């Protein structure tokens, strides 16, 4: 199984793609360790600050040393140049908030998974034309689960993952999975700011574990 397929299969298996960014390298590492401790095996770090590149390099090093089965990708990638920088640092997959032919080309040339952010049927179609197998419905809170349910049959060979507007509670999660999504993307709703600010990473890990159990329950119900 190639890396692209591995990433897609792990996202489907987990039903969850956690995503985050923190300016602090040490806190970024601590959050990654809490995610891993809770059983997470795929993570999206986001390119949303000036320290993203150097922090990602540190995360990649730690993951390679201590988390050999972790798939670590980078998100918020909008240009081919930025994609190449993170691919060179060992990114396992690339997530974009947009549909970009240039980003798709360089990611697929490296045989990695490219997960673009889409909203309209035209964007979803374009993403599929450029080689995406899984698309991120972003921002999910603008359209809701009923939107995915209504368009999913138009794209029978695509997988869907909403990000934004996903709540770690049963009714919300069940509505998304009942609509036919393969996974959900979660950031601040999963990674509780209070636990991070208090450096209570055991509590953070416990909370993430509870959410992942709930996700599996909603996914299979």
PDB file of C-alpha atoms in Angstrom:
ATOM      1  CA  UNK A   1       0.000   0.000   0.000  1.00  0.00           C
ATOM      2  CA  UNK A   2       1.481   3.388  -0.994  1.00  0.00           C
ATOM      3  CA  UNK A   3       1.546   6.350   1.380  1.00  0.00           C
ATOM      4  CA  UNK A   4      -1.387   8.122  -0.243  1.00  0.00           C
ATOM      5  CA  UNK A   5      -3.588   5.055   0.199  1.00  0.00           C
ATOM      6  CA  UNK A   6      -2.317   4.609   3.756  1.00  0.00           C
ATOM      7  CA  UNK A   7      -3.368   8.169   4.636  1.00  0.00           C
ATOM      8  CA  UNK A   8      -6.849   7.757   3.144  1.00  0.00           C
ATOM      9  CA  UNK A   9      -7.359   4.427   4.882  1.00  0.00           C
ATOM     10  CA  UNK A  10      -6.173   5.782   8.239  1.00  0.00           C
ATOM     11  CA  UNK A  11      -8.541   8.761   8.030  1.00  0.00           C
ATOM     12  CA  UNK A  12     -11.447   6.428   7.213  1.00  0.00           C
ATOM     13  CA  UNK A  13     -10.457   4.068  10.025  1.00  0.00           C
ATOM     14  CA  UNK A  14     -10.103   6.870  12.579  1.00  0.00           C
ATOM     15  CA  UNK A  15     -13.143   8.812  11.432  1.00  0.00           C
ATOM     16  CA  UNK A  16     -11.238  11.853  12.654  1.00  0.00           C
ATOM     17  CA  UNK A  17      -8.479  14.141  11.410  1.00  0.00           C
ATOM     18  CA  UNK A  18      -7.242  16.366  14.261  1.00  0.00           C
ATOM     19  CA  UNK A  19      -5.728  19.682  13.184  1.00  0.00           C
ATOM     20  CA  UNK A  20      -3.913  22.394  15.097  1.00  0.00           C
ATOM     21  CA  UNK A  21      -1.227  25.052  15.163  1.00  0.00           C
ATOM     22  CA  UNK A  22       0.618  26.696  18.032  1.00  0.00           C
ATOM     23  CA  UNK A  23       3.350  29.327  17.878  1.00  0.00           C
ATOM     24  CA  UNK A  24       5.287  27.495  20.599  1.00  0.00           C
ATOM     25  CA  UNK A  25       7.371  24.575  19.378  1.00  0.00           C
ATOM     26  CA  UNK A  26       7.335  22.944  22.828  1.00  0.00           C
ATOM     27  CA  UNK A  27       3.551  23.190  23.120  1.00  0.00           C
ATOM     28  CA  UNK A  28       3.155  21.890  19.570  1.00  0.00           C
ATOM     29  CA  UNK A  29       5.202  18.850  20.541  1.00  0.00           C
ATOM     30  CA  UNK A  30       3.264  18.338  23.781  1.00  0.00           C
ATOM     31  CA  UNK A  31      -0.061  18.478  21.909  1.00  0.00           C
ATOM     32  CA  UNK A  32       1.185  15.939  19.371  1.00  0.00           C
ATOM     33  CA  UNK A  33       2.242  13.605  22.185  1.00  0.00           C
ATOM     34  CA  UNK A  34      -1.186  13.956  23.844  1.00  0.00           C
ATOM     35  CA  UNK A  35      -2.876  13.090  20.550  1.00  0.00           C
ATOM     36  CA  UNK A  36      -0.648  10.060  20.088  1.00  0.00           C
ATOM     37  CA  UNK A  37      -1.164   8.943  23.699  1.00  0.00           C
ATOM     38  CA  UNK A  38      -4.917   8.979  23.092  1.00  0.00           C
ATOM     39  CA  UNK A  39      -4.561   6.571  20.177  1.00  0.00           C
ATOM     40  CA  UNK A  40      -4.553   9.078  17.294  1.00  0.00           C
ATOM     41  CA  UNK A  41      -2.378   7.910  14.409  1.00  0.00           C
ATOM     42  CA  UNK A  42      -2.955  10.690  11.880  1.00  0.00           C
ATOM     43  CA  UNK A  43      -2.565  14.443  12.507  1.00  0.00           C
ATOM     44  CA  UNK A  44      -2.704  17.633  10.450  1.00  0.00           C
ATOM     45  CA  UNK A  45      -0.460  20.459  11.633  1.00  0.00           C
ATOM     46  CA  UNK A  46      -1.549  23.726  10.051  1.00  0.00           C
ATOM     47  CA  UNK A  47       0.546  26.338   8.280  1.00  0.00           C
ATOM     48  CA  UNK A  48      -1.052  29.251  10.106  1.00  0.00           C
ATOM     49  CA  UNK A  49       1.822  31.156  11.690  1.00  0.00           C
ATOM     50  CA  UNK A  50       5.400  32.304  11.255  1.00  0.00           C
ATOM     51  CA  UNK A  51       6.795  29.282  13.113  1.00  0.00           C
ATOM     52  CA  UNK A  52       4.931  26.647  11.115  1.00  0.00           C
ATOM     53  CA  UNK A  53       7.944  25.428   9.149  1.00  0.00           C
ATOM     54  CA  UNK A  54      10.357  25.157  12.071  1.00  0.00           C
ATOM     55  CA  UNK A  55       7.695  23.661  14.338  1.00  0.00           C
ATOM     56  CA  UNK A  56       6.735  21.091  11.729  1.00  0.00           C
ATOM     57  CA  UNK A  57      10.369  20.077  11.371  1.00  0.00           C
ATOM     58  CA  UNK A  58      10.531  19.489  15.144  1.00  0.00           C
ATOM     59  CA  UNK A  59       7.285  17.497  15.070  1.00  0.00           C
ATOM     60  CA  UNK A  60       8.537  15.398  12.168  1.00  0.00           C
ATOM     61  CA  UNK A  61      11.727  14.586  14.092  1.00  0.00           C
ATOM     62  CA  UNK A  62       9.855  13.615  17.266  1.00  0.00           C
ATOM     63  CA  UNK A  63       7.346  11.555  15.300  1.00  0.00           C
ATOM     64  CA  UNK A  64      10.090   9.685  13.457  1.00  0.00           C
ATOM     65  CA  UNK A  65      11.883   8.913  16.730  1.00  0.00           C
ATOM     66  CA  UNK A  66       8.967   8.123  19.027  1.00  0.00           C
ATOM     67  CA  UNK A  67       5.839   7.602  16.902  1.00  0.00           C
ATOM     68  CA  UNK A  68       6.820   5.404  13.947  1.00  0.00           C
ATOM     69  CA  UNK A  69       3.212   4.608  13.014  1.00  0.00           C
ATOM     70  CA  UNK A  70       2.029   8.245  13.032  1.00  0.00           C
ATOM     71  CA  UNK A  71       1.072   9.919   9.743  1.00  0.00           C
ATOM     72  CA  UNK A  72       1.859  13.628  10.010  1.00  0.00           C
ATOM     73  CA  UNK A  73       0.580  16.050   7.386  1.00  0.00           C
ATOM     74  CA  UNK A  74       0.458  19.785   6.885  1.00  0.00           C
ATOM     75  CA  UNK A  75      -2.618  21.920   6.263  1.00  0.00           C
ATOM     76  CA  UNK A  76      -3.505  25.415   5.038  1.00  0.00           C
ATOM     77  CA  UNK A  77      -1.284  24.955   1.984  1.00  0.00           C
ATOM     78  CA  UNK A  78      -2.189  27.333  -0.848  1.00  0.00           C
ATOM     79  CA  UNK A  79       0.868  27.362  -3.123  1.00  0.00           C
ATOM     80  CA  UNK A  80       3.043  24.751  -4.802  1.00  0.00           C
ATOM     81  CA  UNK A  81       6.155  26.371  -3.312  1.00  0.00           C
ATOM     82  CA  UNK A  82       4.858  25.974   0.235  1.00  0.00           C
ATOM     83  CA  UNK A  83       3.759  22.416  -0.463  1.00  0.00           C
ATOM     84  CA  UNK A  84       7.277  21.574  -1.669  1.00  0.00           C
ATOM     85  CA  UNK A  85       8.863  23.064   1.473  1.00  0.00           C
ATOM     86  CA  UNK A  86       6.826  20.819   3.734  1.00  0.00           C
ATOM     87  CA  UNK A  87       7.131  17.774   1.473  1.00  0.00           C
ATOM     88  CA  UNK A  88      10.913  18.204   1.707  1.00  0.00           C
ATOM     89  CA  UNK A  89      10.551  18.134   5.518  1.00  0.00           C
ATOM     90  CA  UNK A  90       8.698  14.826   5.335  1.00  0.00           C
ATOM     91  CA  UNK A  91       4.999  15.721   5.274  1.00  0.00           C
ATOM     92  CA  UNK A  92       2.942  12.571   4.774  1.00  0.00           C
ATOM     93  CA  UNK A  93       0.014  14.408   3.188  1.00  0.00           C
ATOM     94  CA  UNK A  94      -1.105  17.904   2.197  1.00  0.00           C
ATOM     95  CA  UNK A  95      -4.385  19.618   3.095  1.00  0.00           C
ATOM     96  CA  UNK A  96      -5.496  22.824   1.354  1.00  0.00           C
ATOM     97  CA  UNK A  97      -8.314  25.275   2.123  1.00  0.00           C
ATOM     98  CA  UNK A  98      -8.716  25.764  -1.632  1.00  0.00           C
ATOM     99  CA  UNK A  99      -8.668  23.836  -4.910  1.00  0.00           C
ATOM    100  CA  UNK A 100      -5.326  24.529  -6.606  1.00  0.00           C
ATOM    101  CA  UNK A 101      -4.105  22.715  -9.719  1.00  0.00           C
ATOM    102  CA  UNK A 102      -0.495  23.671  -8.920  1.00  0.00           C
ATOM    103  CA  UNK A 103      -0.654  22.257  -5.383  1.00  0.00           C
ATOM    104  CA  UNK A 104      -2.396  19.114  -6.607  1.00  0.00           C
ATOM    105  CA  UNK A 105       0.276  18.543  -9.260  1.00  0.00           C
ATOM    106  CA  UNK A 106       3.272  18.714  -6.947  1.00  0.00           C
ATOM    107  CA  UNK A 107       1.621  16.646  -4.207  1.00  0.00           C
ATOM    108  CA  UNK A 108       0.542  13.893  -6.586  1.00  0.00           C
ATOM    109  CA  UNK A 109       3.977  13.916  -8.246  1.00  0.00           C
ATOM    110  CA  UNK A 110       5.332  12.897  -4.832  1.00  0.00           C
ATOM    111  CA  UNK A 111       2.675  10.163  -4.557  1.00  0.00           C
ATOM    112  CA  UNK A 112       1.123  11.783  -1.476  1.00  0.00           C
ATOM    113  CA  UNK A 113      -2.517  12.376  -0.591  1.00  0.00           C
ATOM    114  CA  UNK A 114      -3.911  15.812  -1.418  1.00  0.00           C
ATOM    115  CA  UNK A 115      -7.028  16.860   0.507  1.00  0.00           C
ATOM    116  CA  UNK A 116      -8.482  20.133  -0.834  1.00  0.00           C
ATOM    117  CA  UNK A 117     -11.109  22.318   0.794  1.00  0.00           C
ATOM    118  CA  UNK A 118     -14.298  22.653  -1.246  1.00  0.00           C
ATOM    119  CA  UNK A 119     -17.767  24.091  -0.815  1.00  0.00           C
ATOM    120  CA  UNK A 120     -19.620  24.132  -4.137  1.00  0.00           C
ATOM    121  CA  UNK A 121     -20.293  21.233  -6.523  1.00  0.00           C
ATOM    122  CA  UNK A 122     -18.069  22.966  -9.089  1.00  0.00           C
ATOM    123  CA  UNK A 123     -15.137  23.068  -6.641  1.00  0.00           C
ATOM    124  CA  UNK A 124     -15.731  19.441  -5.673  1.00  0.00           C
ATOM    125  CA  UNK A 125     -15.760  18.410  -9.337  1.00  0.00           C
ATOM    126  CA  UNK A 126     -12.578  20.385 -10.010  1.00  0.00           C
ATOM    127  CA  UNK A 127     -10.859  18.733  -7.053  1.00  0.00           C
ATOM    128  CA  UNK A 128     -11.794  15.327  -8.429  1.00  0.00           C
ATOM    129  CA  UNK A 129     -10.477  16.262 -11.880  1.00  0.00           C
ATOM    130  CA  UNK A 130      -7.154  17.271 -10.272  1.00  0.00           C
ATOM    131  CA  UNK A 131      -6.866  13.898  -8.546  1.00  0.00           C
ATOM    132  CA  UNK A 132      -8.411  14.280  -5.081  1.00  0.00           C
ATOM    133  CA  UNK A 133      -9.999  11.177  -3.554  1.00  0.00           C
ATOM    134  CA  UNK A 134     -11.062  12.827  -0.307  1.00  0.00           C
ATOM    135  CA  UNK A 135     -12.358  16.393  -0.118  1.00  0.00           C
ATOM    136  CA  UNK A 136     -12.721  18.623   2.896  1.00  0.00           C
ATOM    137  CA  UNK A 137     -16.075  20.414   3.085  1.00  0.00           C
ATOM    138  CA  UNK A 138     -14.966  23.752   4.487  1.00  0.00           C
ATOM    139  CA  UNK A 139     -16.330  25.586   6.327  1.00  0.00           C
ATOM    140  CA  UNK A 140     -18.763  22.820   7.241  1.00  0.00           C
ATOM    141  CA  UNK A 141     -20.855  25.010   9.524  1.00  0.00           C
ATOM    142  CA  UNK A 142     -21.965  27.105   6.536  1.00  0.00           C
ATOM    143  CA  UNK A 143     -23.731  24.197   4.861  1.00  0.00           C
ATOM    144  CA  UNK A 144     -24.379  21.503   7.458  1.00  0.00           C
ATOM    145  CA  UNK A 145     -24.809  17.753   7.186  1.00  0.00           C
ATOM    146  CA  UNK A 146     -27.926  17.985   4.990  1.00  0.00           C
ATOM    147  CA  UNK A 147     -25.824  19.633   2.264  1.00  0.00           C
ATOM    148  CA  UNK A 148     -23.399  16.717   2.137  1.00  0.00           C
ATOM    149  CA  UNK A 149     -26.300  14.287   2.051  1.00  0.00           C
ATOM    150  CA  UNK A 150     -27.857  16.113  -0.901  1.00  0.00           C
ATOM    151  CA  UNK A 151     -24.706  16.256  -3.067  1.00  0.00           C
ATOM    152  CA  UNK A 152     -22.934  13.035  -2.126  1.00  0.00           C
ATOM    153  CA  UNK A 153     -24.714  10.914  -4.736  1.00  0.00           C
ATOM    154  CA  UNK A 154     -23.455  13.235  -7.498  1.00  0.00           C
ATOM    155  CA  UNK A 155     -19.881  12.211  -6.604  1.00  0.00           C
ATOM    156  CA  UNK A 156     -20.110   8.461  -5.866  1.00  0.00           C
ATOM    157  CA  UNK A 157     -16.348   7.906  -6.032  1.00  0.00           C
ATOM    158  CA  UNK A 158     -15.370  10.709  -3.646  1.00  0.00           C
ATOM    159  CA  UNK A 159     -14.964  10.687   0.124  1.00  0.00           C
ATOM    160  CA  UNK A 160     -16.124  13.647   2.211  1.00  0.00           C
ATOM    161  CA  UNK A 161     -14.812  15.163   5.439  1.00  0.00           C
ATOM    162  CA  UNK A 162     -16.349  18.303   6.986  1.00  0.00           C
ATOM    163  CA  UNK A 163     -14.100  20.683   8.899  1.00  0.00           C
ATOM    164  CA  UNK A 164     -15.458  23.638  10.830  1.00  0.00           C
ATOM    165  CA  UNK A 165     -18.777  23.348  12.606  1.00  0.00           C
ATOM    166  CA  UNK A 166     -18.112  19.834  13.861  1.00  0.00           C
ATOM    167  CA  UNK A 167     -18.994  19.544  17.543  1.00  0.00           C
ATOM    168  CA  UNK A 168     -17.710  16.795  19.872  1.00  0.00           C
ATOM    169  CA  UNK A 169     -21.198  15.759  20.874  1.00  0.00           C
ATOM    170  CA  UNK A 170     -23.346  12.852  19.800  1.00  0.00           C
ATOM    171  CA  UNK A 171     -26.155  14.573  17.894  1.00  0.00           C
ATOM    172  CA  UNK A 172     -23.815  16.677  15.762  1.00  0.00           C
ATOM    173  CA  UNK A 173     -21.408  13.839  14.999  1.00  0.00           C
ATOM    174  CA  UNK A 174     -24.221  11.428  14.215  1.00  0.00           C
ATOM    175  CA  UNK A 175     -25.780  13.912  11.776  1.00  0.00           C
ATOM    176  CA  UNK A 176     -22.512  14.116   9.803  1.00  0.00           C
ATOM    177  CA  UNK A 177     -21.892  10.366   9.682  1.00  0.00           C
ATOM    178  CA  UNK A 178     -25.538   9.657   8.867  1.00  0.00           C
ATOM    179  CA  UNK A 179     -25.113  12.085   5.944  1.00  0.00           C
ATOM    180  CA  UNK A 180     -22.367   9.836   4.589  1.00  0.00           C
ATOM    181  CA  UNK A 181     -19.081  11.537   5.532  1.00  0.00           C
ATOM    182  CA  UNK A 182     -16.049   9.277   5.955  1.00  0.00           C
ATOM    183  CA  UNK A 183     -14.479  11.356   8.716  1.00  0.00           C
ATOM    184  CA  UNK A 184     -14.601  14.730  10.439  1.00  0.00           C
ATOM    185  CA  UNK A 185     -11.868  17.312  10.891  1.00  0.00           C
ATOM    186  CA  UNK A 186     -11.622  18.925  14.325  1.00  0.00           C
ATOM    187  CA  UNK A 187      -9.356  21.605  15.771  1.00  0.00           C
ATOM    188  CA  UNK A 188     -10.080  23.747  18.825  1.00  0.00           C
ATOM    189  CA  UNK A 189     -13.247  21.800  19.697  1.00  0.00           C
ATOM    190  CA  UNK A 190     -11.063  18.719  20.189  1.00  0.00           C
ATOM    191  CA  UNK A 191      -7.928  20.329  21.600  1.00  0.00           C
ATOM    192  CA  UNK A 192      -9.296  22.090  24.665  1.00  0.00           C
ATOM    193  CA  UNK A 193      -7.563  25.428  25.162  1.00  0.00           C
ATOM    194  CA  UNK A 194      -7.980  25.299  28.952  1.00  0.00           C
ATOM    195  CA  UNK A 195      -6.047  22.026  29.263  1.00  0.00           C
ATOM    196  CA  UNK A 196      -3.271  23.326  26.997  1.00  0.00           C
ATOM    197  CA  UNK A 197      -2.989  26.611  28.903  1.00  0.00           C
ATOM    198  CA  UNK A 198      -2.747  24.667  32.156  1.00  0.00           C
ATOM    199  CA  UNK A 199      -0.162  22.271  30.672  1.00  0.00           C
ATOM    200  CA  UNK A 200      -2.488  19.434  31.657  1.00  0.00           C
ATOM    201  CA  UNK A 201      -1.765  17.125  28.766  1.00  0.00           C
ATOM    202  CA  UNK A 202      -2.955  13.994  30.555  1.00  0.00           C
ATOM    203  CA  UNK A 203      -6.401  15.611  30.853  1.00  0.00           C
ATOM    204  CA  UNK A 204      -6.206  16.635  27.194  1.00  0.00           C
ATOM    205  CA  UNK A 205      -5.348  13.085  26.166  1.00  0.00           C
ATOM    206  CA  UNK A 206      -8.217  11.690  28.254  1.00  0.00           C
ATOM    207  CA  UNK A 207     -10.661  14.100  26.608  1.00  0.00           C
ATOM    208  CA  UNK A 208      -9.428  13.231  23.090  1.00  0.00           C
ATOM    209  CA  UNK A 209      -9.841   9.526  23.912  1.00  0.00           C
ATOM    210  CA  UNK A 210     -13.462  10.111  24.946  1.00  0.00           C
ATOM    211  CA  UNK A 211     -14.172  12.012  21.712  1.00  0.00           C
ATOM    212  CA  UNK A 212     -12.601   9.284  19.559  1.00  0.00           C
ATOM    213  CA  UNK A 213     -14.738   6.636  21.280  1.00  0.00           C
ATOM    214  CA  UNK A 214     -17.831   8.778  20.634  1.00  0.00           C
ATOM    215  CA  UNK A 215     -16.852   9.210  16.984  1.00  0.00           C
ATOM    216  CA  UNK A 216     -16.513   5.447  16.506  1.00  0.00           C
ATOM    217  CA  UNK A 217     -19.910   4.952  18.120  1.00  0.00           C
ATOM    218  CA  UNK A 218     -21.584   7.542  15.876  1.00  0.00           C
ATOM    219  CA  UNK A 219     -19.792   6.259  12.812  1.00  0.00           C
ATOM    220  CA  UNK A 220     -20.993   2.693  13.261  1.00  0.00           C
ATOM    221  CA  UNK A 221     -24.452   3.333  14.721  1.00  0.00           C
TER     222      UNK A 221
END
